Every structure is written in structure tokens, then in C-alpha cells.
CSV table of C-alpha atoms and ligand atoms in Angstrom, one decimal:
chain,number,residue,atom,x,y,z
A,1,MET,CA,2.4,-5.0,-8.1
A,2,ARG,CA,0.7,-4.9,-11.6
A,3,SER,CA,-3.1,-3.0,-11.6
A,4,TRP,CA,-5.1,-4.1,-14.0
A,5,THR,CA,-5.8,-3.3,-17.5
A,6,SER,CA,-8.3,-0.1,-17.8
A,7,PRO,CA,-10.7,-0.4,-20.7
A,8,SER,CA,-10.0,1.8,-23.4
A,9,ILE,CA,-11.1,5.5,-23.5
A,10,SER,CA,-13.8,7.2,-26.3
A,11,PRO,CA,-11.6,9.1,-27.9
A,12,LEU,CA,-13.9,12.5,-26.7
A,13,PRO,CA,-11.9,16.1,-27.5
A,14,ALA,CA,-11.4,17.4,-24.0
A,15,SER,CA,-14.2,20.9,-23.2
A,16,GLY,CA,-11.6,22.3,-22.1
A,17,LEU,CA,-14.3,23.7,-19.2
A,18,PRO,CA,-12.3,23.3,-15.5
A,19,LEU,CA,-13.7,20.5,-13.1
A,20,ARG,CA,-15.6,21.7,-10.2
A,21,LEU,CA,-14.9,19.9,-7.1
A,22,HIS,CA,-16.4,19.9,-3.6
A,23,ASP,CA,-13.4,20.1,-1.2
A,24,THR,CA,-13.8,18.6,2.3
A,25,ARG,CA,-10.9,21.1,4.3
A,26,THR,CA,-12.6,24.4,2.6
A,27,GLY,CA,-16.2,22.9,2.0
A,28,ARG,CA,-16.9,24.7,-1.1
A,29,ILE,CA,-16.9,23.2,-4.5
A,30,ALA,CA,-14.2,25.2,-6.5
A,31,PRO,CA,-13.0,25.2,-10.4
A,32,LEU,CA,-9.2,22.5,-10.1
A,33,VAL,CA,-6.3,24.4,-11.6
A,34,PRO,CA,-3.7,21.9,-11.2
A,35,LEU,CA,-0.3,23.1,-10.1
A,36,THR,CA,1.3,21.6,-12.6
A,37,PRO,CA,0.1,23.7,-15.6
A,38,GLY,CA,-1.0,20.9,-17.6
A,39,THR,CA,-1.2,17.8,-15.8
A,40,ALA,CA,-3.6,16.8,-12.8
A,41,ARG,CA,-2.1,14.7,-10.5
A,42,LEU,CA,-4.3,12.9,-7.6
A,43,TYR,CA,-3.7,10.4,-5.3
A,44,VAL,CA,-6.5,7.5,-4.9
A,45,CYS,CA,-6.7,5.4,-1.1
A,46,GLY,CA,-6.3,2.6,-2.0
A,47,ILE,CA,-7.7,-1.0,-0.4
A,48,THR,CA,-5.9,-2.9,2.8
A,49,PRO,CA,-6.6,-6.7,0.7
A,50,TYR,CA,-8.1,-8.6,3.4
A,51,ASP,CA,-11.9,-9.1,1.6
A,52,ALA,CA,-12.4,-8.7,-2.2
A,53,THR,CA,-13.8,-5.1,-3.2
A,54,HIS,CA,-17.5,-4.4,-2.1
A,55,LEU,CA,-19.9,-1.8,-3.4
A,56,GLY,CA,-19.4,0.7,-0.9
A,57,HIS,CA,-15.2,0.4,-1.9
A,58,ALA,CA,-16.9,0.3,-5.5
A,59,ALA,CA,-18.4,3.5,-4.9
A,60,THR,CA,-15.6,4.9,-3.6
A,61,TYR,CA,-13.0,3.7,-6.9
A,62,HIS,CA,-16.2,4.9,-9.0
A,63,ALA,CA,-16.4,8.2,-7.7
A,64,ALA,CA,-12.1,8.9,-8.4
A,65,ASP,CA,-12.8,7.3,-12.5
A,66,LEU,CA,-15.3,9.4,-12.7
A,67,MET,CA,-12.8,12.7,-11.2
A,68,ARG,CA,-10.3,11.1,-13.0
A,69,ARG,CA,-12.8,11.5,-16.3
A,70,ALA,CA,-13.6,14.9,-15.6
A,71,LEU,CA,-9.6,15.7,-15.1
A,72,ARG,CA,-9.2,14.7,-19.3
A,73,ASP,CA,-12.9,16.3,-20.3
A,74,SER,CA,-11.3,20.0,-18.7
A,75,GLY,CA,-7.7,19.1,-20.7
A,76,LEU,CA,-5.4,17.9,-18.6
A,77,GLU,CA,-3.1,15.1,-18.3
A,78,VAL,CA,-4.2,13.2,-14.9
A,79,GLU,CA,-1.2,11.0,-13.2
A,80,VAL,CA,-2.8,8.7,-10.8
A,81,ALA,CA,-1.3,6.8,-7.3
A,82,GLN,CA,-3.5,4.6,-5.4
A,83,ASN,CA,-1.8,2.6,-2.4
A,84,ILE,CA,-2.3,-1.6,-1.5
A,85,THR,CA,-2.5,-1.6,2.6
A,86,ASP,CA,-1.1,-5.4,2.5
A,87,VAL,CA,0.8,-4.5,6.1
A,88,ASP,CA,-1.9,-3.5,8.1
A,89,ASP,CA,-3.3,-4.6,12.1
A,90,PRO,CA,-6.9,-5.9,10.4
A,91,LEU,CA,-5.0,-8.2,7.6
A,92,LEU,CA,-3.0,-9.6,9.6
A,93,GLU,CA,-5.4,-10.6,12.4
A,94,ARG,CA,-7.7,-12.4,9.5
A,95,ALA,CA,-4.9,-14.2,8.2
A,96,GLU,CA,-4.3,-15.2,11.3
A,97,ARG,CA,-7.6,-16.0,12.3
A,98,ASP,CA,-7.9,-18.4,8.8
A,99,GLY,CA,-4.7,-19.7,9.4
A,100,VAL,CA,-2.7,-18.5,5.7
A,101,ASP,CA,0.1,-16.8,4.8
A,102,TRP,CA,-0.7,-12.5,5.1
A,103,ARG,CA,0.9,-12.3,1.6
A,104,GLU,CA,-1.7,-15.1,0.2
A,105,LEU,CA,-4.5,-13.8,1.8
A,106,ALA,CA,-3.1,-10.2,0.0
A,107,ALA,CA,-2.4,-11.6,-2.7
A,108,SER,CA,-5.2,-13.0,-4.1
A,109,GLN,CA,-7.8,-9.9,-2.5
A,110,VAL,CA,-5.8,-7.7,-4.7
A,111,ASP,CA,-6.4,-11.0,-7.9
A,112,LEU,CA,-10.5,-10.5,-7.0
A,113,PHE,CA,-9.8,-6.6,-6.7
A,114,ALA,CA,-8.1,-6.0,-9.9
A,115,GLU,CA,-10.6,-8.1,-11.6
A,116,ASP,CA,-13.5,-5.8,-10.3
A,117,MET,CA,-12.5,-2.9,-10.9
A,118,GLU,CA,-11.2,-5.0,-14.6
A,119,ALA,CA,-15.0,-5.7,-14.8
A,120,LEU,CA,-16.6,-1.8,-14.0
A,121,ARG,CA,-13.8,-0.5,-16.1
A,122,ILE,CA,-12.9,1.9,-14.1
A,123,VAL,CA,-8.8,3.7,-15.2
A,124,ALA,CA,-6.5,1.5,-13.2
A,125,PRO,CA,-3.9,3.9,-11.9
A,126,GLU,CA,-0.5,4.9,-13.1
A,127,THR,CA,1.3,4.1,-9.9
A,128,TYR,CA,0.0,1.4,-7.8
A,129,LEU,CA,2.3,0.2,-5.2
A,130,SER,CA,1.7,-2.3,-1.8
A,131,VAL,CA,3.3,-1.2,1.5
A,132,SER,CA,6.1,-4.1,1.2
A,133,GLU,CA,6.9,-3.0,-1.4
A,134,ALA,CA,7.3,0.4,-1.2
A,135,MET,CA,9.0,-0.9,3.0
A,136,ASP,CA,12.2,0.9,1.6
A,137,GLN,CA,11.3,4.4,0.6
A,138,ILE,CA,9.3,4.2,4.0
A,139,ILE,CA,11.9,2.6,6.1
A,140,ASP,CA,13.0,5.9,4.5
A,141,THR,CA,10.3,8.6,4.8
A,142,VAL,CA,10.2,7.7,8.8
A,143,ASP,CA,14.0,8.2,9.1
A,144,ARG,CA,13.8,11.3,7.9
A,145,LEU,CA,11.3,12.5,10.8
A,146,ARG,CA,13.4,10.9,13.1
A,147,GLU,CA,16.1,12.8,11.9
A,148,ARG,CA,13.7,15.7,12.0
A,149,GLY,CA,13.5,15.2,15.3
A,150,ARG,CA,9.8,14.7,14.4
A,151,ALA,CA,9.3,11.3,15.9
A,152,TYR,CA,10.0,10.1,19.7
A,153,GLN,CA,10.3,6.4,21.3
A,154,VAL,CA,7.2,4.6,23.6
A,155,GLU,CA,8.3,1.9,26.2
A,156,THR,CA,7.3,-1.4,24.6
A,157,PRO,CA,6.7,-4.6,26.7
A,158,ASP,CA,5.5,-6.7,24.0
A,159,ALA,CA,8.9,-6.0,22.3
A,160,GLU,CA,12.6,-6.2,22.6
A,161,GLY,CA,12.7,-2.7,20.3
A,162,GLU,CA,10.9,0.0,21.4
A,163,ASP,CA,7.4,1.3,19.0
A,164,TRP,CA,7.9,5.2,17.0
A,165,TYR,CA,5.1,8.3,17.0
A,166,LEU,CA,5.0,11.1,15.1
A,167,ASP,CA,5.0,14.2,18.2
A,168,LEU,CA,1.5,16.7,16.4
A,169,SER,CA,3.1,18.9,18.7
A,170,VAL,CA,6.3,20.5,17.2
A,171,ASP,CA,3.9,21.3,13.6
A,172,GLY,CA,0.7,21.9,15.2
A,173,ALA,CA,-0.6,20.6,12.0
A,174,LEU,CA,-3.3,18.1,13.4
A,175,GLY,CA,-7.1,18.7,12.4
A,176,ASP,CA,-6.1,21.0,9.1
A,177,VAL,CA,-8.0,18.6,6.3
A,178,SER,CA,-11.0,17.4,9.1
A,179,GLY,CA,-11.4,20.6,10.9
A,180,TRP,CA,-13.1,18.9,13.9
A,181,SER,CA,-13.1,19.6,17.2
A,182,GLU,CA,-11.1,17.6,19.4
A,183,GLN,CA,-14.5,16.3,20.3
A,184,GLN,CA,-15.2,14.9,17.2
A,185,MET,CA,-11.1,14.0,17.3
A,186,LEU,CA,-12.2,11.1,19.8
A,187,SER,CA,-14.8,9.7,19.4
A,188,VAL,CA,-13.9,8.2,16.2
A,189,VAL,CA,-10.6,7.8,16.5
A,190,ALA,CA,-9.9,4.2,18.0
A,191,GLU,CA,-12.1,2.7,15.8
A,192,ARG,CA,-9.8,4.4,13.2
A,193,GLY,CA,-7.2,2.2,13.6
A,194,GLY,CA,-6.1,5.1,17.1
A,195,ASP,CA,-4.4,4.8,20.2
A,196,PRO,CA,-5.8,7.7,21.5
A,197,ASP,CA,-5.0,6.0,25.6
A,198,ARG,CA,-1.6,4.3,24.7
A,199,ARG,CA,0.9,5.1,27.6
A,200,GLY,CA,3.9,6.6,27.3
A,201,LYS,CA,2.1,9.4,23.4
A,202,ARG,CA,2.8,12.7,23.1
A,203,GLY,CA,-0.4,13.5,22.2
A,204,ARG,CA,-3.1,11.4,22.3
A,205,PHE,CA,-3.3,11.5,18.2
A,206,ASP,CA,0.5,11.2,18.2
A,207,PRO,CA,0.4,8.6,14.9
A,208,LEU,CA,2.2,5.1,15.4
A,209,LEU,CA,5.0,5.0,12.6
A,210,TRP,CA,7.2,2.1,12.8
A,211,ARG,CA,6.0,-1.1,15.6
A,212,ALA,CA,8.5,-2.9,16.9
A,213,GLU,CA,8.5,-6.3,15.8
A,214,ARG,CA,6.2,-8.6,17.9
A,215,ALA,CA,6.1,-12.4,17.6
A,216,GLY,CA,4.7,-14.2,14.9
A,217,GLU,CA,4.4,-10.5,13.4
A,218,PRO,CA,5.4,-9.9,10.4
A,219,ALA,CA,8.6,-7.7,10.1
A,220,TRP,CA,11.6,-5.2,8.1
A,221,ASP,CA,15.1,-4.4,9.5
A,222,ALA,CA,15.1,0.0,9.6
A,223,GLY,CA,18.3,0.4,11.1
A,224,GLU,CA,18.1,3.0,13.3
A,225,LEU,CA,14.3,2.4,13.9
A,226,GLY,CA,15.1,-1.0,14.9
A,227,ARG,CA,13.0,-4.7,13.5
A,228,GLY,CA,9.5,-3.1,12.7
A,229,ARG,CA,6.8,-2.8,10.7
A,230,PRO,CA,5.1,0.8,9.1
A,231,GLY,CA,2.1,2.7,10.8
A,232,TRP,CA,-0.6,3.0,8.1
A,233,HIS,CA,-0.8,7.0,7.7
A,234,VAL,CA,3.1,7.6,6.8
A,235,GLU,CA,2.4,5.0,3.4
A,236,CYS,CA,0.3,7.4,1.6
A,237,VAL,CA,2.3,9.8,2.0
A,238,CYS,CA,5.4,8.2,0.8
A,239,ILE,CA,3.7,6.5,-1.8
A,240,ALA,CA,2.2,9.9,-3.1
A,241,GLU,CA,5.6,11.7,-2.6
A,242,GLY,CA,7.4,9.0,-4.8
A,243,GLY,CA,4.0,8.4,-7.4
A,244,LEU,CA,2.6,12.3,-7.5
A,245,GLY,CA,5.6,14.5,-5.9
A,246,LEU,CA,4.3,17.0,-2.7
A,247,PRO,CA,2.4,18.8,-3.4
A,248,PHE,CA,0.1,17.3,-4.9
A,249,ASP,CA,-3.8,18.7,-6.4
A,250,VAL,CA,-6.2,16.1,-4.7
A,251,GLN,CA,-6.2,13.2,-2.8
A,252,ALA,CA,-9.8,10.9,-2.3
A,253,GLY,CA,-11.4,8.2,-0.4
A,254,GLY,CA,-14.4,7.5,1.1
A,255,SER,CA,-15.7,10.1,4.2
A,256,ASP,CA,-14.2,7.9,7.1
A,257,LEU,CA,-10.8,8.6,5.8
A,258,VAL,CA,-11.3,12.5,6.4
A,259,PHE,CA,-10.5,11.8,10.2
A,260,PRO,CA,-7.8,10.3,11.3
A,261,HIS,CA,-6.1,9.5,8.2
A,262,HIS,CA,-6.3,12.1,5.8
A,263,ASP,CA,-6.0,14.7,8.5
A,264,LEU,CA,-3.0,12.8,9.7
A,265,SER,CA,-1.2,12.0,6.2
A,266,ALA,CA,-1.0,15.6,5.8
A,267,ALA,CA,0.3,16.1,9.3
A,268,HIS,CA,3.0,13.4,8.3
A,269,ALA,CA,3.9,15.8,5.4
A,270,VAL,CA,4.3,19.3,7.2
A,271,ALA,CA,6.5,17.4,9.4
A,272,LEU,CA,8.6,16.6,6.6
A,273,GLY,CA,9.0,20.3,5.3
A,274,ARG,CA,6.1,19.7,2.9
A,275,ASN,CA,2.3,20.9,1.5
A,276,PHE,CA,0.5,17.2,1.3
A,277,ALA,CA,-3.1,17.8,-0.7
A,278,THR,CA,-4.1,21.3,-2.2
A,279,ALA,CA,-7.6,19.3,-2.4
A,280,TYR,CA,-9.4,16.9,-0.3
A,281,ALA,CA,-11.9,14.7,-2.3
A,282,HIS,CA,-14.3,12.5,-0.2
A,283,SER,CA,-17.3,9.9,-1.7
A,284,GLY,CA,-20.4,9.6,1.1
A,285,MET,CA,-20.8,5.8,3.1
A,286,VAL,CA,-22.9,3.0,1.2
A,287,ALA,CA,-24.9,0.6,4.0
A,288,LEU,CA,-26.6,-2.3,3.7
A,289,ASP,CA,-29.5,-2.6,6.9
A,290,GLY,CA,-29.0,0.6,8.6
A,291,GLU,CA,-24.7,-0.6,8.8
A,292,LYS,CA,-21.6,1.7,6.9
A,293,MET,CA,-21.1,-2.0,4.5
A,294,SER,CA,-17.5,-2.4,6.4
A,295,LYS,CA,-15.0,-5.7,6.4
A,296,SER,CA,-15.3,-6.0,10.5
A,297,LEU,CA,-19.4,-5.5,10.2
A,298,GLY,CA,-19.3,-8.1,7.7
A,299,ASN,CA,-22.8,-6.7,5.8
A,300,LEU,CA,-21.1,-6.8,2.5
A,301,VAL,CA,-22.3,-6.9,-1.2
A,302,PHE,CA,-19.1,-8.3,-2.4
A,303,VAL,CA,-19.0,-6.9,-6.9
A,304,HIS,CA,-17.5,-10.5,-7.7
A,305,ARG,CA,-20.8,-11.6,-6.3
A,306,LEU,CA,-23.4,-9.8,-8.4
A,307,VAL,CA,-21.4,-10.1,-11.6
A,308,ARG,CA,-21.1,-13.9,-10.9
A,309,ASP,CA,-24.7,-14.0,-10.4
A,310,GLY,CA,-25.8,-13.0,-13.6
A,311,VAL,CA,-25.8,-8.4,-12.8
A,312,ASP,CA,-24.2,-6.3,-16.2
A,313,PRO,CA,-21.0,-4.7,-13.7
A,314,MET,CA,-22.3,-1.6,-16.2
A,315,ALA,CA,-25.8,-1.9,-14.0
A,316,ILE,CA,-23.8,-1.5,-11.0
A,317,ARG,CA,-22.3,1.2,-12.8
A,318,LEU,CA,-25.5,2.9,-13.1
A,319,VAL,CA,-26.5,2.9,-9.1
A,320,LEU,CA,-23.2,4.2,-8.2
A,321,MET,CA,-24.2,6.9,-10.4
A,322,ALA,CA,-28.3,6.9,-9.6
A,323,HIS,CA,-26.1,9.2,-5.8
A,324,HIS,CA,-23.8,11.2,-6.1
A,325,TYR,CA,-20.7,10.5,-5.2
A,326,ARG,CA,-21.0,13.1,-1.3
A,327,ALA,CA,-24.6,11.4,-0.4
A,328,ASP,CA,-24.8,8.7,2.0
A,329,TRP,CA,-27.3,6.0,0.8
A,330,GLU,CA,-28.0,2.0,1.1
A,331,TRP,CA,-28.0,-0.2,-1.4
A,332,SER,CA,-31.1,-2.1,-2.1
A,333,GLU,CA,-32.5,-4.9,-4.6
A,334,ALA,CA,-35.0,-2.8,-6.0
A,335,GLU,CA,-32.2,-0.1,-7.3
A,336,LEU,CA,-30.2,-2.9,-9.3
A,337,THR,CA,-33.2,-3.4,-11.0
A,338,GLN,CA,-34.1,0.1,-11.7
A,339,ALA,CA,-31.0,0.7,-13.3
A,340,GLU,CA,-31.0,-3.0,-14.7
A,341,ALA,CA,-34.1,-1.6,-16.0
A,342,ARG,CA,-32.3,1.8,-17.3
A,343,LEU,CA,-28.9,-0.2,-19.1
A,344,ALA,CA,-31.1,-1.3,-20.9
A,345,SER,CA,-32.9,1.4,-22.5
A,346,TYR,CA,-29.7,3.3,-22.5
A,347,ARG,CA,-29.0,0.5,-25.0
A,348,ALA,CA,-31.7,0.0,-27.3
A,349,ALA,CA,-31.7,4.3,-28.0
A,350,ALA,CA,-27.6,3.8,-28.4
A,351,ALA,CA,-28.5,1.2,-30.9
A,352,LEU,CA,-30.8,3.7,-32.8
A,353,GLY,CA,-28.1,5.7,-33.7
A,354,GLY,CA,-28.0,7.9,-30.8
A,355,ARG,CA,-26.8,11.6,-31.7
A,356,HIS,CA,-27.8,14.2,-29.9
A,357,PRO,CA,-25.3,17.0,-29.3
A,358,ASP,CA,-27.5,18.2,-25.9
A,359,THR,CA,-27.6,15.6,-24.4
A,360,VAL,CA,-23.3,14.8,-24.6
A,361,GLU,CA,-23.0,18.8,-23.1
A,362,ALA,CA,-25.9,17.7,-21.1
A,363,LEU,CA,-23.5,15.3,-19.6
A,364,ARG,CA,-20.8,17.3,-19.6
A,365,ALA,CA,-22.3,20.4,-18.0
A,366,ALA,CA,-23.5,17.6,-15.3
A,367,LEU,CA,-19.9,16.5,-14.9
A,368,ARG,CA,-18.1,19.0,-14.3
A,369,GLN,CA,-20.5,20.8,-11.9
A,370,ASP,CA,-18.5,18.7,-8.7
A,371,LEU,CA,-19.5,15.2,-10.7
A,372,ASP,CA,-23.2,15.4,-10.7
A,373,THR,CA,-24.2,12.0,-12.5
A,374,PRO,CA,-28.0,12.2,-11.1
A,375,SER,CA,-28.2,14.6,-12.9
A,376,ALA,CA,-26.0,13.5,-15.8
A,377,LEU,CA,-28.6,10.8,-15.8
A,378,VAL,CA,-31.6,12.6,-15.9
A,379,ALA,CA,-30.1,14.3,-19.6
A,380,LEU,CA,-29.7,10.1,-20.5
A,381,ASP,CA,-33.7,9.3,-19.7
A,382,ALA,CA,-35.0,12.0,-21.4
A,383,TRP,CA,-32.5,11.2,-24.6
A,384,ALA,CA,-33.2,7.6,-24.3
A,385,ALA,CA,-36.7,7.9,-23.9
A,386,ARG,CA,-37.4,10.5,-26.9
A,387,ALA,CA,-34.9,8.1,-28.6
A,388,GLY,CA,-37.6,5.3,-28.1
A,389,ALA,CA,-39.5,7.5,-30.4
A,390,ALA,CA,-37.3,7.8,-33.1
A,391,ASP,CA,-36.0,12.0,-33.6
A,392,PRO,CA,-34.8,12.4,-37.0
A,393,ALA,CA,-34.1,16.2,-36.3
A,394,ALA,CA,-32.0,15.2,-33.6
A,395,GLU,CA,-30.1,13.3,-36.3
A,396,GLN,CA,-30.4,15.7,-38.6
A,397,ALA,CA,-28.6,18.5,-36.1
A,398,ALA,CA,-26.2,16.3,-35.8
A,399,GLY,CA,-24.8,16.8,-38.7
A,400,GLU,CA,-24.1,13.5,-41.2
A,401,THR,CA,-20.9,11.9,-41.0
A,402,GLY,CA,-19.3,8.5,-41.6
A,403,PRO,CA,-19.9,5.3,-40.2
A,404,ASP,CA,-17.1,4.4,-37.7
A,405,ALA,CA,-14.9,8.1,-37.0
A,406,ALA,CA,-16.2,8.4,-33.4
A,407,GLU,CA,-14.7,12.1,-34.0
A,408,ALA,CA,-16.2,12.1,-37.0
A,409,ARG,CA,-20.2,12.4,-34.6
A,410,PRO,CA,-19.7,15.4,-32.6
A,411,GLY,CA,-22.8,14.9,-30.0
A,412,ASP,CA,-22.5,10.1,-30.8
A,413,VAL,CA,-24.8,9.4,-26.1
A,414,ALA,CA,-23.0,6.4,-26.6
A,415,THR,CA,-18.7,7.8,-27.0
A,416,ALA,CA,-19.4,10.7,-24.3
A,417,CYS,CA,-21.0,8.0,-21.6
A,418,ASP,CA,-18.2,6.0,-22.6
A,419,ALA,CA,-15.3,8.8,-21.9
A,420,LEU,CA,-17.4,10.8,-19.6
A,421,LEU,CA,-18.9,8.2,-17.3
A,422,GLY,CA,-16.6,4.9,-18.0
A,423,LEU,CA,-20.6,3.6,-19.3
A,424,ALA,CA,-20.4,1.2,-21.8
A,425,LEU,CA,-23.1,1.0,-24.2
A,426,THR,CA,-22.1,-1.0,-27.4
A,427,ASP,CA,-19.6,-3.9,-28.1
B,501,LIG,N1,-6.4,1.0,3.0
B,501,LIG,C1,-7.3,2.1,3.4
B,501,LIG,C2,-6.8,3.7,2.6
B,501,LIG,S1,-5.3,3.5,3.2
B,501,LIG,C3,-8.1,1.4,3.7
B,501,LIG,O1,-9.2,2.3,4.2
B,501,LIG,N2,-8.6,0.0,3.0
B,501,LIG,S2,-10.2,-0.3,2.5
B,501,LIG,O2,-10.3,-1.6,2.1
B,501,LIG,O3,-10.7,0.0,3.8
B,501,LIG,O4,-11.0,1.2,2.5
B,501,LIG,C4,-10.8,1.0,0.8
B,501,LIG,C5,-11.8,2.5,0.3
B,501,LIG,O5,-13.0,2.5,0.3
B,501,LIG,C6,-11.5,3.8,1.4
B,501,LIG,O6,-11.4,4.7,0.1
B,501,LIG,C7,-12.3,3.6,2.2
B,501,LIG,O7,-12.7,5.2,2.4
B,501,LIG,C8,-13.1,3.0,0.8
B,501,LIG,N3,-14.6,2.9,2.3
B,501,LIG,C9,-14.3,1.6,2.5
B,501,LIG,N4,-16.1,1.8,2.9
B,501,LIG,C10,-17.1,1.9,2.1
B,501,LIG,C11,-18.3,2.3,2.5
B,501,LIG,N5,-19.0,1.3,3.0
B,501,LIG,N6,-18.3,3.4,1.1
B,501,LIG,C12,-17.6,4.1,1.2
B,501,LIG,N7,-16.5,3.7,0.7
B,501,LIG,C13,-15.8,2.8,1.4
B,502,LIG,ZN1,-5.0,6.0,2.7
């Protein structure tokens, strides 16, 4: 899939200091040491394109973007792979409800998502594939699981063929990421795409690998598997394997993906004889009116509507940054107003020259400590307040250099904001 146009990133020489990142699996913050020296590989779970980018999506992709920027500042090359879940029950149901072709619905939402990502200055992934684009590889992955004796069929009265499931009992690999009890798993699995009570399954959490063709649903020929379409988790295993290779460094997404999606993606990889991600990074849930913002509830604030109504996308970024990426929080107009005031003060400070090496170091230190953007904003607020009072000593300390070359302007705060935080303060 054509992704979107990445923003240019201001040239900021790397600090070379490692990113310390929270890993859901271990529950600890630890320095990220890539499996391949010099290159960090990150998989970001992408959208299910049936309702354009809401603030929850924006928060999650913003967090992944900060991760990329922090890894770059630690001196690493960064490779990102991201999927698009364009073949899935909720999308097909929405297309049916609205009387549109599922492909058209997906394409229109993927386009809107791209516009929103561009507006928010999120760097585009190197690999960006939808399920329908990756179908051959997905079929191959499910087939490998079948050949390895990890897949079994379940009788399917409403289809000619049978559905295929992954037998989790063979490798005993459930719960490696979440560490949850069976009770916790059971409390959410059904609302997150699972079917614990389906008759004929060997284990309640065994995930659907391949769904036999049903009347009116899209289907693909898949040899021994029969005509049908894939289950959810296998797409991310397959697109990660093709785009990054297994194992890779970090899988990222919202905390609603910890279980079952990330637990089960990892279990698929184990069933393939491979390891999956080394660490797992999860962003908190954004709420509106006391409930998680979600397409199924419909309590959404869309990025494109805010932008259409004249909100500066950089103010949206500042609202996101005001919250630590792992925290759950609630969207409010008041925070947006505060972010707009912040943006104006930062821009005014940048226009005055804005060199201040200590602030740049504070930004870096905050970012590499588990992407601590609230602390970064404290440093920027102090900088902006001082800049208003003019601080010739800081300008002096930053050294006299040529006017244009960003690299020759050590301590330039606008350059650092752009490179580290994706925050454009100057034109
Ligand atoms: N296609 C799958 C992942 S493979 C999916 O979860 N799609 S999604 O469109 O539902 O969500 C896209 C991303 O946004 C996921 O990482 C999800 O965890 C995150 N997300 C969804 N809702 C919220 C929310 N309210 N707050 C924060 N992140 C959210
Ligand atoms: Zn995923």
C-alpha cells in the first residue's frame, strides 16, 4: 500500500544514548538493545479501516512515532512495518450496513488515515501492507502451521468447508506477553474478536486461522485450506516476518491489544518455530465521556474534523504529548485550548532565536526515559517563559554560528522539537 509522505526530519546529530523503554512482558523499563547491531526493528499494529483516525488511534501512532524518533536519536537506523486490517468482521459488517463495497470503504478510510498521519507529522513505515495485499504470504503462513501440525479443523455448519484453528496446547505458549490469568483473559476475549464458546474447538483461546467461505463474504483460494479468509492475528505475524524478519525488537500498539492480539501473535510465531517481538510497548487508551474511544461505541473525535475546523495539527500533537503514552486519559476541549496556547508560546520563543542547549538536553533525557513527554513539555514551558524575558546569556552560551545550517546551531530548540518530538515550530 502506498503509505503517506513522511515529514522531513531536522538534522540533529544523534546523542548515541540508548532509549529506555517499558516492556509489557517484563513490566520493567530497560535499555533497548537491538537484535541486529545498528538497526532497530519495530512492528506497529495498524488500523482496521472502517472509521477514520480518531484521537485514540492518533495517540497510539504518535507514541510509535516518538519511539522511532528516540531510537534514531540513540544512533540507530529504524525499520518500521505496519499492517492494515482490511479484511475483518467489523469492516465487512460496516460495509454491508452502509451498502458499500468493503474495498471502497477500506480504501477511503486508508486515504483519510494517510492525510491525518501527514498532518500530524508521523514518519511513514518502511513496510505498509494490507491483508488483501499480503494474502499470498498469509495463506503460506497458515499452511506452514497446518504442515507443522498446529492447525485443526472445526465443523462449520454454515459453510461448505471447515474453519481452521491454531492449537495452542501444542506449544503451551499462551499468555507470554500479558502474563494474565485465565480469568482475566476470559473476561475480554469475546469482545476482542475471540470465540471462546465455539463448539468443536480444542481450547477456548485457540484463535481462528482461516475462515471457510460464507455466502456474501470475500474469499480467496487457499489450496488445502479451502476457499476462505484469514483470522486476525496471523496477518501481523506474517507482515512482521516479511517486513522485518523474526524475531524483531518491539511490537507496539494500544493496550487493548495486549490480550488477545499480542499474546496470540507471539503464540503463532512460536508455533512456526520462531520467536516474535523481544519487547512489547503499549500505549494507554484515550476516552471520551468516560468510555474508551472506540469505533464500536461511536464516541469518537476525529483528527480530520478538528483539522477541518481550523485546529493546528501541532496543537493536537501537544495534547497527546501532555500525557505519558502509557497513561489512560480523556480528551477534552479545555486541553486543546491549553495546547493551542502552548504552541503559540513555543512558536514565539522559537522566532526569537531559541537556542538553549540545556533545554535540548532536557528534551532528549525526557524522551529516552520511556518517552516521557510530560517532562519534555515542562522543559519547553520553562524555555518559552525565559525566551519571553530574553536570555542573551543562553544565546551566547550556544555559540555564535552561521544563520542557516541547523547542524551548526547547537542547542537550537526548534530543531530538536522537530527531530525528537515531531513538533514543527517554524515554517
Ligand atoms: N487492526 C488492528 C490491529 S492489528 C486494530 O486494532 N485496529 S484499530 O483500528 O482498532 O486500532 C488501531 C490502533 O489504535 C491499535 O493499535 C489500537 O490499540 C489503537 N487504539 C484503538 N482505540 C484506541 C483508543 N481509544 N486509545 C488509544 N489507542 C487506541
Ligand atoms: Zn496487529
